[in-house]
PDB file of C-alpha atoms and ligand atoms in Angstrom:
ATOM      1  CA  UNK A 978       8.496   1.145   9.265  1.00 63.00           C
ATOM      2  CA  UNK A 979       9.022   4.661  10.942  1.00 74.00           C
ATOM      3  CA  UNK A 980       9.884   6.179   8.061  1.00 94.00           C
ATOM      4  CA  UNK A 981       7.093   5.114   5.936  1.00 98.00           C
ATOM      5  CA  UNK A 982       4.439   8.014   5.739  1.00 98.00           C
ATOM      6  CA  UNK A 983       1.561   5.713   5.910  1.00 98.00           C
ATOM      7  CA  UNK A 984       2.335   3.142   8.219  1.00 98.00           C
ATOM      8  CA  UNK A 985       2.904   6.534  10.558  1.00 98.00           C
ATOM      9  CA  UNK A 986      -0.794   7.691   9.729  1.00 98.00           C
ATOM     10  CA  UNK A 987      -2.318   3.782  10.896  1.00 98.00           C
ATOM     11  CA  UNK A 988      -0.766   4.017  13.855  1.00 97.00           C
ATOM     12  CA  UNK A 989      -1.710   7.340  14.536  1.00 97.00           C
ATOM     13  CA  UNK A 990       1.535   9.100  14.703  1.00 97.00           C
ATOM     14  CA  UNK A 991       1.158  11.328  11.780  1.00 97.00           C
ATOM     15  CA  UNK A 992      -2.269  13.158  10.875  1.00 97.00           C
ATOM     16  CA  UNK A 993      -5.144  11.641   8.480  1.00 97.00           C
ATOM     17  CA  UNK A 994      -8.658  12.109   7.894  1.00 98.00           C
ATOM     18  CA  UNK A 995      -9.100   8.620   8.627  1.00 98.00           C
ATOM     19  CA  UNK A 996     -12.381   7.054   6.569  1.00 98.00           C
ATOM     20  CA  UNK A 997     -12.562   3.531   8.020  1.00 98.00           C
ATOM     21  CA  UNK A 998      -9.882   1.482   9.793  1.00 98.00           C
ATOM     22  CA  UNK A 999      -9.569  -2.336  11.144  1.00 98.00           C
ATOM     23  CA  UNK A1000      -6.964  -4.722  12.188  1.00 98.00           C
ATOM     24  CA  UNK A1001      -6.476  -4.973   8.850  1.00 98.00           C
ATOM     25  CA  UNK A1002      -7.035  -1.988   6.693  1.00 98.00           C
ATOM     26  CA  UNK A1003      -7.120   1.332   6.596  1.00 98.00           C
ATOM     27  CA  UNK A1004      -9.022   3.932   4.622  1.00 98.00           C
ATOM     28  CA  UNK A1005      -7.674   7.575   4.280  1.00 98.00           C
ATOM     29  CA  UNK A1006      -8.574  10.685   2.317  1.00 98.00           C
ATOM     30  CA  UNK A1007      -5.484  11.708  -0.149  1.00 98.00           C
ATOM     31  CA  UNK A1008      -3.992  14.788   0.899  1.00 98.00           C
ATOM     32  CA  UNK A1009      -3.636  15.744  -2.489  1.00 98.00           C
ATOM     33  CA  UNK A1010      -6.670  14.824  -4.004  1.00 97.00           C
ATOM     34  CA  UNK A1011      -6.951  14.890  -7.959  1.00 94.00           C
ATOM     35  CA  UNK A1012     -10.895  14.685  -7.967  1.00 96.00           C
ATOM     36  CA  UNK A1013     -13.845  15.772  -5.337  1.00 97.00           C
ATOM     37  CA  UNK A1014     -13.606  11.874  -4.290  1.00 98.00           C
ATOM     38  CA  UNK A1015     -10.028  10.595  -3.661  1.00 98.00           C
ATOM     39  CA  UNK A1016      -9.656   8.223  -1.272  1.00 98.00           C
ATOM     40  CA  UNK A1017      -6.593   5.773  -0.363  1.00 98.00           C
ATOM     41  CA  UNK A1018      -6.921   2.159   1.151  1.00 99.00           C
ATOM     42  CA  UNK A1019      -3.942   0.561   2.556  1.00 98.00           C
ATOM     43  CA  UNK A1020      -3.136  -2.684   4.295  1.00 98.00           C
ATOM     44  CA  UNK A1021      -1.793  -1.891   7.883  1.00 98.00           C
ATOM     45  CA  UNK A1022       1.531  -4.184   7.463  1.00 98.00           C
ATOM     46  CA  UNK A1023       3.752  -2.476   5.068  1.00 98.00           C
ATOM     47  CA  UNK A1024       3.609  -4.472   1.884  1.00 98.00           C
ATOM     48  CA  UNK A1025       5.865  -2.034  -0.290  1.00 98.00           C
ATOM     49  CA  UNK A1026       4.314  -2.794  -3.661  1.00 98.00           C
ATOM     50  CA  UNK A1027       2.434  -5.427  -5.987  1.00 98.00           C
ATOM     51  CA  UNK A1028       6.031  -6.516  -6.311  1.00 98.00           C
ATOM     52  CA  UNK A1029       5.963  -7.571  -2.354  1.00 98.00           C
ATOM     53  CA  UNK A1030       2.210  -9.443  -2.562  1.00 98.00           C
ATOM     54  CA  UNK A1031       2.499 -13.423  -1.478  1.00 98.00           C
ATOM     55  CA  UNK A1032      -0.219 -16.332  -2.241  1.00 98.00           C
ATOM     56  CA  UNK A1033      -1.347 -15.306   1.252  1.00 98.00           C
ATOM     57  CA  UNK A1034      -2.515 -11.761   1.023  1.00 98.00           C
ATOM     58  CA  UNK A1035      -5.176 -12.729  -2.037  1.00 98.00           C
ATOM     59  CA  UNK A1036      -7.630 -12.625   1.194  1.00 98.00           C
ATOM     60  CA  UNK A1037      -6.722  -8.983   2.304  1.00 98.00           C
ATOM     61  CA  UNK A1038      -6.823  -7.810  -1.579  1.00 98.00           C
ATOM     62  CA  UNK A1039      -9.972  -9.041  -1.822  1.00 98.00           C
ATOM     63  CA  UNK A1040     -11.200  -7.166   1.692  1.00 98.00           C
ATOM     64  CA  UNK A1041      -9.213  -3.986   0.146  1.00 98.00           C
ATOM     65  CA  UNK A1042     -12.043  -3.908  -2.950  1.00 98.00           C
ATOM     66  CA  UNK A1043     -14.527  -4.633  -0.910  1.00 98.00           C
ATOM     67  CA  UNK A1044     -13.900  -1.450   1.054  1.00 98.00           C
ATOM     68  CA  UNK A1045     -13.710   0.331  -1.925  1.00 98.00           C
ATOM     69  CA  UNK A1046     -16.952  -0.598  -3.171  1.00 98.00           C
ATOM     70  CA  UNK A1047     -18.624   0.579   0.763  1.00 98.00           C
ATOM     71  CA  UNK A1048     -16.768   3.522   0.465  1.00 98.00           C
ATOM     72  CA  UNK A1049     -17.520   4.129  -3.147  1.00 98.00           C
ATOM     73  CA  UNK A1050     -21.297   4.350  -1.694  1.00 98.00           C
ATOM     74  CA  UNK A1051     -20.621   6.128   1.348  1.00 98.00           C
ATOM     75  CA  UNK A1052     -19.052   8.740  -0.928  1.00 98.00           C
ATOM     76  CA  UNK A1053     -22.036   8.725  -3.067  1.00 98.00           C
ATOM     77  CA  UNK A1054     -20.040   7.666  -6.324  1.00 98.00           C
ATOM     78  CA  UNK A1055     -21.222   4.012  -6.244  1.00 98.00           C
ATOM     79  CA  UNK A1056     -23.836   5.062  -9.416  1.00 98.00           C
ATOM     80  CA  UNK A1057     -21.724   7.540 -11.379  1.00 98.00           C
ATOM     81  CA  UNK A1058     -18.711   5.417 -11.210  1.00 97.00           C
ATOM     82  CA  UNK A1059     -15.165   5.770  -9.889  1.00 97.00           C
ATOM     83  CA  UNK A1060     -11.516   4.349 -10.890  1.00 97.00           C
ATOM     84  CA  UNK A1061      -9.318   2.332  -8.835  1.00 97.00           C
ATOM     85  CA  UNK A1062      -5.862   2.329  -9.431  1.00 97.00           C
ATOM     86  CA  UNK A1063      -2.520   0.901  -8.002  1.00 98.00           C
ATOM     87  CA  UNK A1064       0.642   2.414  -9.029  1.00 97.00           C
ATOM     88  CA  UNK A1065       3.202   0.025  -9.479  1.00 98.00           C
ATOM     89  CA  UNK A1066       7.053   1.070  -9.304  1.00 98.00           C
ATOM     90  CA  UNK A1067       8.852   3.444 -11.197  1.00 97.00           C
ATOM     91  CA  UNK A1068       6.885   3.271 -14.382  1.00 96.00           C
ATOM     92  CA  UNK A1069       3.994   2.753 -12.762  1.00 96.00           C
ATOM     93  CA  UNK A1070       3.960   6.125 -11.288  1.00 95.00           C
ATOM     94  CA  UNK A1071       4.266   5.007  -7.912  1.00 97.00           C
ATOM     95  CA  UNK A1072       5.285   7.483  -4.674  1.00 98.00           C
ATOM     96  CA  UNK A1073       4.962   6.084  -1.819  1.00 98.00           C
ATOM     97  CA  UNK A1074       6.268   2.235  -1.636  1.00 98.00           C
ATOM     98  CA  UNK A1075       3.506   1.425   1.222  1.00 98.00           C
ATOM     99  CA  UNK A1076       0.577  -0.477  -1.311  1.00 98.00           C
ATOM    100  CA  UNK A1077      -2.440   1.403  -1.762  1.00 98.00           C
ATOM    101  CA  UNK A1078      -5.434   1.493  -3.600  1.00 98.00           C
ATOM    102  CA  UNK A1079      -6.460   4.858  -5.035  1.00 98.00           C
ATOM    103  CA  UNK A1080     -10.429   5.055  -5.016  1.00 98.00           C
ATOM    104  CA  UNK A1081     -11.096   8.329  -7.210  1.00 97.00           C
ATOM    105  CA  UNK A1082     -14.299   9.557  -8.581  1.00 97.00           C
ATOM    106  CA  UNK A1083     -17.101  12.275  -8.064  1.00 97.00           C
ATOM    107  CA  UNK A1084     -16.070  13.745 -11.839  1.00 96.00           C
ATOM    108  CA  UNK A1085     -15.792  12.179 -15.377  1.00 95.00           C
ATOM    109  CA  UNK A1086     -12.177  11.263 -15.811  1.00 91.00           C
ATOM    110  CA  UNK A1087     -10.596  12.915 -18.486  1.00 86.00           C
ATOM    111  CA  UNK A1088      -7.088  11.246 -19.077  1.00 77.00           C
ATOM    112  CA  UNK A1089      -7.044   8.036 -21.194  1.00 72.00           C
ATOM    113  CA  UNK A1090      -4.737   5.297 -19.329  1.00 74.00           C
ATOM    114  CA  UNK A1091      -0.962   5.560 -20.042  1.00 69.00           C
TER     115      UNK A1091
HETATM  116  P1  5GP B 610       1.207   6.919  -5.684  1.00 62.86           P
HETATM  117  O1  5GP B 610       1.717   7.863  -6.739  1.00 62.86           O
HETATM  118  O2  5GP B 610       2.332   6.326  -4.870  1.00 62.86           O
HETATM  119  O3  5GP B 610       0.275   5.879  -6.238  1.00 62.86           O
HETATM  120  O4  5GP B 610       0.282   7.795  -4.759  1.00 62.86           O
HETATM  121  C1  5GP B 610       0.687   8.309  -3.530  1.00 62.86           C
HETATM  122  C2  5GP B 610      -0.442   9.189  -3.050  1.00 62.86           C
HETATM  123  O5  5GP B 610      -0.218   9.460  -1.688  1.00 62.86           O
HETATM  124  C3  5GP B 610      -0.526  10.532  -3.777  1.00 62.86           C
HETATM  125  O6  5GP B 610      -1.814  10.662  -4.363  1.00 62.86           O
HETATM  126  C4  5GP B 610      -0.282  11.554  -2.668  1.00 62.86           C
HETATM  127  O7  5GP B 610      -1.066  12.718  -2.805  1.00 62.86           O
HETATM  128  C5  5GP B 610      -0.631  10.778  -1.416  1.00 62.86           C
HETATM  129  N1  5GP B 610       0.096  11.200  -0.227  1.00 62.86           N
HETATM  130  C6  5GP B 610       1.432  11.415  -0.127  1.00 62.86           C
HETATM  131  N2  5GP B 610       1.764  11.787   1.126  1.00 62.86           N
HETATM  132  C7  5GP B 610       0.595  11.796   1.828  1.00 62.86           C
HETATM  133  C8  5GP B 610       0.277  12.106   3.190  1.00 62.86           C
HETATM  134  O8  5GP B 610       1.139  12.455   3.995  1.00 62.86           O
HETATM  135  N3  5GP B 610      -1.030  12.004   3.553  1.00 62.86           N
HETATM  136  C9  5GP B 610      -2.007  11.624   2.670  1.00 62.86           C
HETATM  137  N4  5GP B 610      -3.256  11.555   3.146  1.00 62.86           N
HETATM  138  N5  5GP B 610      -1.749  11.328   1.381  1.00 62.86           N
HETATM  139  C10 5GP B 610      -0.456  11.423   0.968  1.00 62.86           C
HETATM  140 ZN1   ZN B 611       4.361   1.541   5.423  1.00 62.86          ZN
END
């Protein structure tokens, strides 16, 4: 997926400030970052959405949290507390169709869900 702005930034092609990365996930800082923590993890084969997730990728999902809670103390927000979110399609506020988990903290958040 050439197009896709994150499969470009696994494999290197386009610029990140790459956190963590394995043969099966990687871990990137949002360029746009809506709080001092702001972090994005991504499976490296373009899965567009929740919409595109099979029986078989419960195993990846579950690696994808469990990178989120190493990061979430790496970043020092593992006490304070953090949000994870997925976006989910056109209601679901959702940019970029390459799935990713948004792991945002370092502040109280302020906006309510929805
Ligand atoms: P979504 O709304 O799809 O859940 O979130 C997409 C996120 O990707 C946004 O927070 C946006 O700032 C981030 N983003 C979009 N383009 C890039 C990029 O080129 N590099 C990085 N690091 N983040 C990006
Ligand atoms: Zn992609």
């Amino acid at each position: 997926m050439s197009d896709c702005i994150f499969c470009r930034i696994i494999s290197g092609e386009a610029p990140g400030d790459i956190l963590y990365q394995d043969e099966q996930i990687t871990a990137f800082r949002d360029i746009h970052p809506v709080a001092p923590v702001h972090v994005l993890i991504v499976p490296n084969r373009h899965i567009a959405s929740v919409n595109d997730l099979e029986a078989e990728d419960e195993l990846l999902l579950g690696r994808m949290f469990t990178l989120a809670r190493k990061l979430a103390e790496q970043e020092g927000i593992r006490d304070s507390g953090y949000r994870l979110i997925i976006n989910t399609g056109a209601h679901g506020g959702q940019v970029v169709y390459h799935l990713h988990l948004h792991l945002i903290g370092g502040q109280r958040m302020r906006h309510p869900m929805g």
